[in-house]
């Protein structure tokens, strides 16, 4: 197998990738200039491309006219996580990718994410309360997890007059939005501040509570009027090959979390790191490794470049940072010496017929094993199924293909009193999807509680 030669690191002197790394929010002046370029399209394609359906043209028009409260309210009514989404949404694939200005020669598309972040930052930094809650209904809803899906659901439940109670096993809110987003996109402070602002509107939170372990489901059913599951997916999935427990082998989410929390300094011996996977998490981990000064980072992927699941613009940025790749390469064993990883034994792959997802299936080439040297191995091949996070989940809640099955319109599960949304139902998407699904479920819970059925 072949790894393309390493380009020089963009910034080899950088000691670590701890925040704050994301660019600061725009000034009012910069936002006004950008908002003035918008064509305020009718039935705007950018809004149609947003999974949360944010009314982009209208909130940008509000910025243009100085109505910042109205701009923030417009975003928040569709996406409670609007401020962090302004930093982390893959806008090139969503709203910005559809901006009509981008199709006109010599024009740049509108920087929708940055304008959205500006509007929400303006409101949050003033601790504004943008909505009046409906009169109290007396209904309490348990939300399992305090990640984006539950936060968005809780925000809408408060607006509708209900009392959400978030039960979170970690000690802070935000889920993966706080722990796993690559440091070059966002630090950990912003999602924490956003979550605390949202919770401050009237939700209750209990941290350090693992539902299914510390609190049984029967107790939730007894004490609450409805239950929302927003647990995301489980920890990093393992390769399942010999010697994976060797020192220097870790998952991408674990690595990113440790870097972001300041709990990780690149060992000097990490001269060459192998990152296994071809999705966005693999690309984020590889680029972050370059940013903390790793001289050589090689993506090890079993398909070819065209079949990568990661976004092309993210992969291009990683390549520009110096990440290289060994395509059509599948690890079959971790190589270790005295308990420490020293590389991977891999088998060469070729591409066969299309699989269920439409991508070409990787097929091993017989007798093609070879060794790929590396001082550490980062595994980014997905996350464990959500049921691993929920011991004792009632059996009549349907799970299929590693996802909790819900109605896409309402988020209701196979039981009328249980709702779900976010990664645990969509199999792992973006923060904006989790926020949209949380909001949708809140409205369906309201409908259920008002006795109108589902
Ligand atoms: C490496 C990586 C990079 C990413 N980068 C981006 C990006 O750049 N842009 C983007 O938009 N999205 C990105 N995402 C995806 C995004 O982070 C998720 O889609 C989003 O966080 C999902 O929200 P959620 O609320 O469904 O789940 P999560 O964020 O996973 O939150 C679930 C919460 O539930 C808690 N929990 C779990 N089990 C229990 C239990 N039994 N009891 C109590 N609490 C429990 C967890 O502690 C967690 O806080 C990335 C994901 C990964 C893994
Ligand atoms: S939420 Fe994300 S996708 Fe939607 S308009 Fe805002 S930045 Fe674009």
Short mmCIF file of C-alpha atoms and ligand atoms in Angstrom, two decimals:
data_model
loop_
_atom_site.label_atom_id
_atom_site.label_comp_id
_atom_site.label_asym_id
_atom_site.label_seq_id
_atom_site.Cartn_x
_atom_site.Cartn_y
_atom_site.Cartn_z
CA UNK A 1 0.00 0.00 0.00
CA UNK A 2 1.04 3.49 -0.64
CA UNK A 3 0.85 6.70 1.34
CA UNK A 4 1.41 9.90 -0.56
CA UNK A 5 4.43 11.82 0.72
CA UNK A 6 3.75 14.26 3.52
CA UNK A 7 3.45 17.95 2.76
CA UNK A 8 5.10 20.26 5.31
CA UNK A 9 2.93 21.03 8.33
CA UNK A 10 1.05 24.36 8.08
CA UNK A 11 2.13 25.44 11.55
CA UNK A 12 4.51 22.91 13.09
CA UNK A 13 5.31 25.18 16.00
CA UNK A 14 1.75 25.21 17.35
CA UNK A 15 1.87 23.57 20.80
CA UNK A 16 -1.73 22.42 21.05
CA UNK A 17 -5.15 23.04 19.59
CA UNK A 18 -7.00 24.23 22.68
CA UNK A 19 -9.60 26.96 22.27
CA UNK A 20 -10.51 29.60 21.68
CA UNK A 21 -9.66 28.84 18.05
CA UNK A 22 -12.87 29.74 16.25
CA UNK A 23 -12.88 33.20 14.76
CA UNK A 24 -14.51 35.88 16.95
CA UNK A 25 -18.08 36.96 16.14
CA UNK A 26 -18.42 39.79 13.64
CA UNK A 27 -18.73 43.43 14.64
CA UNK A 28 -22.06 45.19 13.93
CA UNK A 29 -20.36 47.08 11.11
CA UNK A 30 -19.05 43.94 9.38
CA UNK A 31 -22.46 42.25 9.78
CA UNK A 32 -24.27 45.26 8.31
CA UNK A 33 -22.03 45.30 5.23
CA UNK A 34 -22.50 41.57 4.65
CA UNK A 35 -26.28 41.76 5.26
CA UNK A 36 -26.51 44.56 2.68
CA UNK A 37 -25.26 42.20 -0.06
CA UNK A 38 -28.19 39.77 0.41
CA UNK A 39 -30.83 39.66 -2.36
CA UNK A 40 -33.55 38.64 0.19
CA UNK A 41 -34.84 36.04 -2.25
CA UNK A 42 -38.49 35.01 -2.13
CA UNK A 43 -38.85 31.30 -1.25
CA UNK A 44 -35.09 31.42 -0.74
CA UNK A 45 -33.09 28.30 -1.66
CA UNK A 46 -30.82 28.83 1.37
CA UNK A 47 -33.79 28.38 3.73
CA UNK A 48 -34.95 25.31 1.86
CA UNK A 49 -31.45 23.83 2.25
CA UNK A 50 -31.39 24.43 6.03
CA UNK A 51 -32.50 21.30 7.96
CA UNK A 52 -34.06 23.60 10.57
CA UNK A 53 -35.77 25.80 7.96
CA UNK A 54 -34.27 29.03 9.35
CA UNK A 55 -35.84 32.01 7.51
CA UNK A 56 -32.47 33.20 6.27
CA UNK A 57 -33.59 36.08 4.03
CA UNK A 58 -35.81 37.52 6.75
CA UNK A 59 -33.26 37.36 9.57
CA UNK A 60 -30.61 38.91 7.32
CA UNK A 61 -33.07 41.65 6.33
CA UNK A 62 -33.62 42.30 10.06
CA UNK A 63 -29.87 42.67 10.57
CA UNK A 64 -29.81 45.06 7.61
CA UNK A 65 -32.50 47.26 9.17
CA UNK A 66 -30.91 47.17 12.64
CA UNK A 67 -33.70 45.01 14.12
CA UNK A 68 -31.27 42.67 15.87
CA UNK A 69 -33.72 41.36 18.46
CA UNK A 70 -36.02 40.34 15.65
CA UNK A 71 -33.14 38.71 13.74
CA UNK A 72 -32.17 36.65 16.81
CA UNK A 73 -35.79 35.70 17.52
CA UNK A 74 -36.28 34.53 13.92
CA UNK A 75 -33.28 32.20 14.11
CA UNK A 76 -34.04 30.95 17.61
CA UNK A 77 -37.64 30.10 16.73
CA UNK A 78 -36.32 27.56 14.19
CA UNK A 79 -32.99 26.57 15.72
CA UNK A 80 -32.29 27.00 19.43
CA UNK A 81 -28.64 26.09 18.77
CA UNK A 82 -28.38 28.88 16.20
CA UNK A 83 -25.26 30.45 17.65
CA UNK A 84 -23.11 27.32 17.67
CA UNK A 85 -24.60 26.24 14.33
CA UNK A 86 -23.31 29.54 12.97
CA UNK A 87 -19.81 28.15 13.69
CA UNK A 88 -20.19 24.42 13.03
CA UNK A 89 -22.84 23.92 10.33
CA UNK A 90 -21.28 22.59 7.12
CA UNK A 91 -22.83 25.60 5.40
CA UNK A 92 -21.05 24.86 2.10
CA UNK A 93 -23.25 21.74 1.89
CA UNK A 94 -26.37 23.50 3.21
CA UNK A 95 -27.55 27.14 3.12
CA UNK A 96 -24.42 28.82 1.71
CA UNK A 97 -24.09 26.12 -0.93
CA UNK A 98 -27.51 27.19 -2.27
CA UNK A 99 -26.99 30.97 -2.10
CA UNK A 100 -27.79 32.36 -5.57
CA UNK A 101 -24.95 34.88 -5.30
CA UNK A 102 -22.52 31.97 -5.31
CA UNK A 103 -23.62 31.13 -8.86
CA UNK A 104 -22.87 34.64 -10.17
CA UNK A 105 -19.40 35.27 -11.56
CA UNK A 106 -17.30 37.50 -9.35
CA UNK A 107 -19.71 37.25 -6.38
CA UNK A 108 -19.24 35.43 -3.10
CA UNK A 109 -22.19 33.68 -1.43
CA UNK A 110 -23.51 35.35 1.72
CA UNK A 111 -21.70 34.24 4.91
CA UNK A 112 -24.98 33.05 6.45
CA UNK A 113 -23.40 31.17 9.37
CA UNK A 114 -21.39 34.18 10.48
CA UNK A 115 -24.43 36.48 10.28
CA UNK A 116 -26.48 33.97 12.25
CA UNK A 117 -23.78 33.75 14.90
CA UNK A 118 -23.61 37.55 15.05
CA UNK A 119 -27.37 37.87 15.69
CA UNK A 120 -27.46 35.22 18.41
CA UNK A 121 -24.26 36.41 20.07
CA UNK A 122 -25.79 39.89 20.22
CA UNK A 123 -28.87 38.52 22.03
CA UNK A 124 -27.10 36.04 24.32
CA UNK A 125 -24.41 38.45 25.45
CA UNK A 126 -27.24 40.77 26.60
CA UNK A 127 -28.97 37.83 28.34
CA UNK A 128 -32.13 38.71 26.42
CA UNK A 129 -35.21 36.60 26.85
CA UNK A 130 -36.67 36.55 23.37
CA UNK A 131 -39.95 34.74 24.07
CA UNK A 132 -42.75 34.84 26.61
CA UNK A 133 -43.61 31.35 27.81
CA UNK A 134 -47.20 30.13 27.56
CA UNK A 135 -49.08 29.83 30.91
CA UNK A 136 -47.79 26.85 32.96
CA UNK A 137 -49.41 23.57 31.97
CA UNK A 138 -48.34 21.69 35.10
CA UNK A 139 -46.81 18.99 32.90
CA UNK A 140 -43.27 17.73 33.47
CA UNK A 141 -41.22 16.11 30.73
CA UNK A 142 -38.02 14.12 31.33
CA UNK A 143 -35.34 14.63 28.68
CA UNK A 144 -32.54 12.06 28.66
CA UNK A 145 -29.26 13.81 27.83
CA UNK A 146 -28.46 17.52 27.58
CA UNK A 147 -26.97 17.57 24.07
CA UNK A 148 -28.30 19.66 21.16
CA UNK A 149 -31.45 17.56 20.61
CA UNK A 150 -32.58 17.76 24.25
CA UNK A 151 -31.60 21.42 24.61
CA UNK A 152 -33.67 22.38 21.56
CA UNK A 153 -36.57 20.24 22.77
CA UNK A 154 -36.38 21.79 26.26
CA UNK A 155 -36.29 25.33 24.84
CA UNK A 156 -39.47 24.75 22.87
CA UNK A 157 -41.20 22.97 25.79
CA UNK A 158 -40.57 26.02 27.99
CA UNK A 159 -42.08 28.25 25.31
CA UNK A 160 -45.13 26.01 25.24
CA UNK A 161 -45.60 26.28 29.01
CA UNK A 162 -44.30 22.86 30.08
CA UNK A 163 -41.57 22.01 32.60
CA UNK A 164 -38.64 20.14 31.02
CA UNK A 165 -36.16 18.33 33.29
CA UNK A 166 -32.90 17.34 31.59
CA UNK A 167 -31.10 14.30 33.02
CA UNK A 168 -27.48 14.30 31.90
CA UNK A 169 -24.82 11.77 32.84
CA UNK A 170 -21.95 14.24 32.26
CA UNK A 171 -21.27 17.20 34.53
CA UNK A 172 -21.94 19.82 31.81
CA UNK A 173 -24.44 20.30 29.00
CA UNK A 174 -23.80 20.40 25.25
CA UNK A 175 -23.07 16.76 24.35
CA UNK A 176 -20.75 16.26 21.38
CA UNK A 177 -21.27 19.90 20.42
CA UNK A 178 -19.09 20.71 23.43
CA UNK A 179 -16.72 17.75 23.43
CA UNK A 180 -16.12 16.58 19.85
CA UNK A 181 -16.28 19.52 17.44
CA UNK A 182 -12.81 20.14 16.03
CA UNK A 183 -11.04 23.03 17.81
CA UNK A 184 -10.54 24.97 14.56
CA UNK A 185 -14.34 25.28 14.30
CA UNK A 186 -15.31 26.07 17.87
CA UNK A 187 -13.94 26.06 21.42
CA UNK A 188 -15.74 24.53 24.40
CA UNK A 189 -16.84 27.83 25.97
CA UNK A 190 -19.39 28.81 23.33
CA UNK A 191 -21.57 25.66 23.45
CA UNK A 192 -21.48 25.79 27.25
CA UNK A 193 -22.54 29.45 27.33
CA UNK A 194 -25.26 28.81 24.75
CA UNK A 195 -26.59 25.79 26.67
CA UNK A 196 -26.65 27.71 29.95
CA UNK A 197 -28.52 30.60 28.29
CA UNK A 198 -31.12 28.19 26.87
CA UNK A 199 -31.53 26.30 30.15
CA UNK A 200 -31.88 29.63 31.98
CA UNK A 201 -35.21 30.25 30.24
CA UNK A 202 -36.86 27.76 32.59
CA UNK A 203 -35.60 24.19 32.18
CA UNK A 204 -34.22 22.20 35.10
CA UNK A 205 -31.06 20.10 34.75
CA UNK A 206 -29.72 17.26 36.86
CA UNK A 207 -26.11 16.43 36.04
CA UNK A 208 -24.29 13.20 36.84
CA UNK A 209 -27.46 11.13 36.33
CA UNK A 210 -27.24 8.17 33.97
CA UNK A 211 -30.77 7.12 33.06
CA UNK A 212 -31.12 3.35 33.10
CA UNK A 213 -28.41 3.08 35.79
CA UNK A 214 -29.02 5.81 38.39
CA UNK A 215 -32.69 6.26 37.54
CA UNK A 216 -34.75 3.37 36.14
CA UNK A 217 -37.15 3.99 33.29
CA UNK A 218 -40.07 2.91 35.50
CA UNK A 219 -39.34 5.86 37.80
CA UNK A 220 -39.35 8.28 34.85
CA UNK A 221 -42.65 6.88 33.65
CA UNK A 222 -44.11 7.32 37.15
CA UNK A 223 -42.86 10.88 37.71
CA UNK A 224 -43.16 12.51 34.28
CA UNK A 225 -45.91 13.08 31.73
CA UNK A 226 -43.72 12.26 28.72
CA UNK A 227 -40.12 11.26 28.01
CA UNK A 228 -37.74 12.52 25.32
CA UNK A 229 -34.63 10.47 24.46
CA UNK A 230 -31.73 12.59 23.21
CA UNK A 231 -28.76 10.41 24.13
CA UNK A 232 -26.87 10.59 20.85
CA UNK A 233 -24.72 7.62 19.90
CA UNK A 234 -22.28 5.66 22.03
CA UNK A 235 -18.49 5.97 22.34
CA UNK A 236 -16.00 5.43 19.50
CA UNK A 237 -16.54 2.13 17.72
CA UNK A 238 -13.62 -0.31 17.88
CA UNK A 239 -11.83 -1.78 14.87
CA UNK A 240 -12.21 -5.27 16.30
CA UNK A 241 -8.69 -6.35 15.37
CA UNK A 242 -5.97 -7.94 17.54
CA UNK A 243 -3.94 -5.72 19.90
CA UNK A 244 -6.35 -2.80 19.73
CA UNK A 245 -5.84 -2.28 23.47
CA UNK A 246 -2.17 -1.32 22.86
CA UNK A 247 -0.98 2.02 24.23
CA UNK A 248 -1.27 4.73 21.57
CA UNK A 249 -4.55 3.45 20.10
CA UNK A 250 -7.56 5.67 20.79
CA UNK A 251 -10.86 6.76 19.30
CA UNK A 252 -11.31 10.07 17.46
CA UNK A 253 -13.99 11.38 19.85
CA UNK A 254 -11.83 10.55 22.86
CA UNK A 255 -8.83 12.30 21.25
CA UNK A 256 -10.79 15.43 20.30
CA UNK A 257 -12.40 15.62 23.73
CA UNK A 258 -9.04 15.30 25.48
CA UNK A 259 -7.46 17.95 23.26
CA UNK A 260 -10.37 20.34 23.75
CA UNK A 261 -10.41 19.90 27.51
CA UNK A 262 -6.66 20.55 27.73
CA UNK A 263 -6.03 17.03 28.95
CA UNK A 264 -3.75 16.04 26.08
CA UNK A 265 -0.25 17.01 25.07
CA UNK A 266 1.07 15.29 21.97
CA UNK A 267 3.72 12.77 23.08
CA UNK A 268 7.01 13.63 21.35
CA UNK A 269 7.11 10.03 20.06
CA UNK A 270 4.00 10.70 17.97
CA UNK A 271 5.88 11.54 14.80
CA UNK A 272 3.59 9.65 12.46
CA UNK A 273 -0.05 9.01 13.34
CA UNK A 274 -2.43 6.76 11.41
CA UNK A 275 -6.10 7.81 11.42
CA UNK A 276 -8.48 5.04 10.37
CA UNK A 277 -11.66 6.12 8.57
CA UNK A 278 -12.94 8.25 5.70
CA UNK A 279 -15.75 10.27 7.29
CA UNK A 280 -15.90 13.75 8.80
CA UNK A 281 -14.73 12.58 12.25
CA UNK A 282 -11.62 11.02 10.69
CA UNK A 283 -10.92 14.22 8.74
CA UNK A 284 -11.46 16.38 11.86
CA UNK A 285 -9.15 14.19 13.95
CA UNK A 286 -6.46 14.14 11.24
CA UNK A 287 -6.55 17.90 10.72
CA UNK A 288 -6.49 18.53 14.48
CA UNK A 289 -3.47 16.23 14.83
CA UNK A 290 -1.65 18.36 12.26
CA UNK A 291 -2.68 21.48 14.18
CA UNK A 292 -1.13 20.19 17.39
CA UNK A 293 2.13 19.76 15.52
CA UNK A 294 2.16 16.10 14.46
CA UNK A 295 4.75 15.91 11.67
CA UNK A 296 2.98 13.21 9.65
CA UNK A 297 -0.69 12.23 9.68
CA UNK A 298 -1.97 9.54 7.31
CA UNK A 299 -5.64 8.72 6.78
CA UNK A 300 -6.10 4.97 6.32
CA UNK A 301 -9.29 4.34 4.37
CA UNK A 302 -10.69 1.17 2.85
CA UNK A 303 -12.33 2.85 -0.14
CA UNK A 304 -10.89 5.45 -2.54
CA UNK A 305 -10.96 9.24 -2.40
CA UNK A 306 -14.13 9.56 -4.51
CA UNK A 307 -16.02 7.24 -2.11
CA UNK A 308 -15.11 9.12 1.07
CA UNK A 309 -18.09 10.00 3.27
CA UNK A 310 -16.41 13.15 4.58
CA UNK A 311 -17.25 16.48 2.97
CA UNK A 312 -14.96 17.36 0.02
CA UNK A 313 -14.28 20.88 1.37
CA UNK A 314 -13.23 19.46 4.75
CA UNK A 315 -10.96 16.90 3.11
CA UNK A 316 -9.41 19.57 0.92
CA UNK A 317 -8.69 21.71 4.01
CA UNK A 318 -7.11 18.71 5.75
CA UNK A 319 -4.91 18.03 2.73
CA UNK A 320 -3.87 21.69 2.70
CA UNK A 321 -2.91 21.25 6.36
CA UNK A 322 -0.61 18.41 5.30
CA UNK A 323 -2.73 15.28 5.92
CA UNK A 324 -2.04 12.48 3.43
CA UNK A 325 -3.92 9.24 2.78
CA UNK A 326 -3.49 5.57 2.14
CA UNK A 327 -6.65 4.66 0.23
CA UNK A 328 -8.00 1.15 -0.45
CA UNK A 329 -6.34 0.05 2.78
CA UNK A 330 -8.04 -1.96 5.55
CA UNK A 331 -6.36 -2.58 8.94
CA UNK A 332 -6.42 -6.22 10.04
CA UNK A 333 -4.18 -6.00 13.09
CA UNK A 334 -2.53 -3.40 15.34
CA UNK A 335 1.22 -3.91 15.39
CA UNK A 336 2.66 -3.39 18.86
CA UNK A 337 6.00 -3.61 20.60
CA UNK A 338 6.16 -3.90 24.39
CA UNK A 339 2.49 -2.97 24.54
CA UNK A 340 2.86 0.21 22.46
CA UNK A 341 1.38 0.65 18.99
CA UNK A 342 3.93 0.79 16.20
CA UNK A 343 1.60 0.65 13.21
CA UNK A 344 -1.00 -1.43 11.43
CA UNK A 345 -0.98 -4.59 9.40
CA UNK A 346 -3.29 -3.84 6.51
CA UNK A 347 -4.78 -5.60 3.54
CA UNK A 348 -5.16 -3.99 0.14
CA UNK A 349 -8.74 -3.49 -1.06
CA UNK A 350 -10.37 -3.12 -4.44
CA UNK A 351 -13.85 -1.77 -5.16
CA UNK A 352 -16.69 -4.10 -6.09
CA UNK A 353 -20.42 -3.57 -6.67
CA UNK A 354 -22.46 -0.83 -5.04
CA UNK A 355 -23.77 -1.61 -1.53
CA UNK A 356 -27.17 -0.58 -0.03
CA UNK A 357 -25.88 2.98 0.43
CA UNK A 358 -24.95 3.21 -3.27
CA UNK A 359 -21.21 3.36 -2.54
CA UNK A 360 -18.85 0.83 -4.05
CA UNK A 361 -18.17 -2.07 -1.70
CA UNK A 362 -14.53 -2.58 -0.65
CA UNK A 363 -13.31 -6.12 -1.36
CA UNK A 364 -10.02 -7.52 0.04
CA UNK A 365 -7.29 -8.43 -2.45
CA UNK A 366 -5.99 -11.92 -1.49
CA UNK A 367 -2.42 -12.14 -0.21
CA UNK A 368 -1.92 -8.39 -0.23
CA UNK A 369 -1.05 -7.79 3.43
CA UNK A 370 1.66 -5.33 4.31
CA UNK A 371 2.72 -3.17 7.26
CA UNK A 372 2.12 0.55 7.69
CA UNK A 373 4.34 2.08 10.37
CA UNK A 374 2.88 4.61 12.81
CA UNK A 375 3.55 5.75 16.38
CA UNK A 376 -0.14 5.96 17.23
CA UNK A 377 -3.48 4.91 15.75
CA UNK A 378 -6.67 6.97 15.94
CA UNK A 379 -9.83 5.06 15.12
CA UNK A 380 -12.66 7.07 13.52
CA UNK A 381 -15.07 4.48 12.16
CA UNK A 382 -18.25 5.61 13.86
CA UNK A 383 -19.95 5.33 17.23
CA UNK A 384 -21.59 2.51 19.17
CA UNK A 385 -25.35 2.01 18.93
CA UNK A 386 -27.59 4.10 21.24
CA UNK A 387 -29.13 1.12 23.07
CA UNK A 388 -25.75 0.61 24.76
CA UNK A 389 -26.37 3.94 26.48
CA UNK A 390 -29.81 2.98 27.74
CA UNK A 391 -29.75 -0.16 29.90
CA UNK A 392 -33.29 -1.21 30.78
CA UNK A 393 -34.91 0.73 27.93
CA UNK A 394 -38.46 -0.66 27.67
CA UNK A 395 -38.49 -3.48 25.10
CA UNK A 396 -41.51 -2.10 23.27
CA UNK A 397 -39.44 0.87 22.08
CA UNK A 398 -38.40 -0.19 18.61
CA UNK A 399 -34.76 -0.04 17.56
CA UNK A 400 -33.64 -0.95 14.04
CA UNK A 401 -30.26 -0.61 12.36
CA UNK A 402 -28.75 0.93 15.50
CA UNK A 403 -31.32 3.74 15.63
CA UNK A 404 -34.36 4.38 17.75
CA UNK A 405 -37.25 4.24 15.29
CA UNK A 406 -39.41 7.38 15.29
CA UNK A 407 -42.02 8.99 13.12
CA UNK A 408 -40.09 11.58 11.07
CA UNK A 409 -42.92 14.11 11.44
CA UNK A 410 -43.25 13.94 15.23
CA UNK A 411 -40.30 12.08 16.74
CA UNK A 412 -42.73 9.75 18.54
CA UNK A 413 -41.31 6.26 19.14
CA UNK A 414 -43.24 2.99 19.03
CA UNK A 415 -44.71 4.09 22.39
CA UNK A 416 -46.94 7.17 22.55
CA UNK A 417 -45.33 8.56 25.74
CA UNK A 418 -41.72 8.27 24.50
CA UNK A 419 -40.23 10.65 21.92
CA UNK A 420 -36.69 10.81 20.56
CA UNK A 421 -34.49 12.90 18.28
CA UNK A 422 -30.93 13.72 17.28
CA UNK A 423 -28.11 11.28 16.56
CA UNK A 424 -29.84 8.37 18.35
CA UNK A 425 -32.60 8.47 15.71
CA UNK A 426 -30.81 9.76 12.59
CA UNK A 427 -27.70 7.61 13.03
CA UNK A 428 -25.38 10.63 13.36
CA UNK A 429 -25.88 13.86 11.43
CA UNK A 430 -25.18 17.50 12.32
CA UNK A 431 -26.03 19.74 15.25
CA UNK A 432 -28.65 21.52 13.14
CA UNK A 433 -30.44 18.21 12.50
CA UNK A 434 -30.49 17.40 16.22
CA UNK A 435 -31.84 20.89 16.98
CA UNK A 436 -34.56 20.58 14.35
CA UNK A 437 -35.60 17.14 15.57
CA UNK A 438 -35.67 18.29 19.21
CA UNK A 439 -37.98 21.17 18.33
CA UNK A 440 -40.23 18.93 16.24
CA UNK A 441 -40.54 16.46 19.12
CA UNK A 442 -41.38 19.25 21.61
CA UNK A 443 -44.32 20.32 19.45
CA UNK A 444 -45.46 16.70 19.18
CA UNK A 445 -45.14 16.26 22.96
CA UNK A 446 -47.29 19.37 23.42
CA UNK A 447 -49.87 17.87 21.08
CA UNK A 448 -49.75 14.55 22.97
CA UNK A 449 -50.12 16.27 26.35
CA UNK A 450 -53.05 18.32 25.20
CA UNK A 451 -54.84 15.04 24.60
CA UNK A 452 -55.04 15.41 20.84
CA UNK A 453 -53.05 12.22 20.26
CA UNK A 454 -50.05 11.89 18.00
C1 LIG B 1 -15.91 14.02 15.92
C2 LIG B 1 -17.22 14.70 15.62
C3 LIG B 1 -17.20 15.94 14.99
C4 LIG B 1 -18.41 16.58 14.69
N1 LIG B 1 -18.37 17.78 14.05
C5 LIG B 1 -19.53 18.40 13.72
C6 LIG B 1 -19.51 19.65 13.06
O1 LIG B 1 -18.45 20.19 12.74
N2 LIG B 1 -20.70 20.25 12.79
C7 LIG B 1 -21.90 19.70 13.15
O2 LIG B 1 -22.96 20.31 12.92
N3 LIG B 1 -21.95 18.50 13.78
C8 LIG B 1 -20.79 17.84 14.07
N4 LIG B 1 -20.83 16.63 14.72
C9 LIG B 1 -22.15 16.01 15.01
C10 LIG B 1 -22.84 16.64 16.24
O3 LIG B 1 -21.92 16.80 17.29
C11 LIG B 1 -24.00 15.75 16.64
O4 LIG B 1 -24.83 15.54 15.52
C12 LIG B 1 -24.85 16.37 17.77
O5 LIG B 1 -24.06 16.71 18.88
C13 LIG B 1 -25.95 15.38 18.16
O6 LIG B 1 -26.68 15.88 19.24
P1 LIG B 1 -27.51 14.89 20.19
O7 LIG B 1 -28.16 15.76 21.20
O8 LIG B 1 -28.34 14.00 19.36
O9 LIG B 1 -26.41 13.94 20.89
P2 LIG B 1 -25.10 14.25 21.72
O10 LIG B 1 -24.46 15.51 21.31
O11 LIG B 1 -24.29 13.01 21.64
O12 LIG B 1 -25.63 14.44 23.21
C14 LIG B 1 -26.17 13.35 23.93
C15 LIG B 1 -26.06 13.62 25.43
O13 LIG B 1 -26.72 12.58 26.14
C16 LIG B 1 -25.95 12.20 27.26
N5 LIG B 1 -26.31 10.81 27.62
C17 LIG B 1 -26.07 9.67 26.92
N6 LIG B 1 -26.59 8.61 27.56
C18 LIG B 1 -27.20 9.08 28.67
C19 LIG B 1 -27.93 8.45 29.73
N7 LIG B 1 -28.18 7.13 29.75
N8 LIG B 1 -28.40 9.25 30.74
C20 LIG B 1 -28.16 10.59 30.74
N9 LIG B 1 -27.47 11.22 29.76
C21 LIG B 1 -27.02 10.48 28.72
C22 LIG B 1 -24.51 12.38 26.77
O14 LIG B 1 -23.62 12.53 27.88
C23 LIG B 1 -24.62 13.64 25.92
O15 LIG B 1 -24.40 14.82 26.68
C24 LIG B 1 -19.64 15.97 15.03
C25 LIG B 1 -19.65 14.72 15.67
C26 LIG B 1 -18.46 14.09 15.95
C27 LIG B 1 -18.48 12.74 16.61
S1 LIG B 2 -28.85 26.68 10.90
FE1 LIG B 2 -27.00 26.15 9.73
S2 LIG B 2 -27.77 25.42 7.74
FE2 LIG B 2 -29.46 26.54 8.74
S3 LIG B 2 -29.32 28.66 7.91
FE3 LIG B 2 -28.17 28.58 9.88
S4 LIG B 2 -26.02 28.17 9.32
FE4 LIG B 2 -27.31 27.65 7.52
#
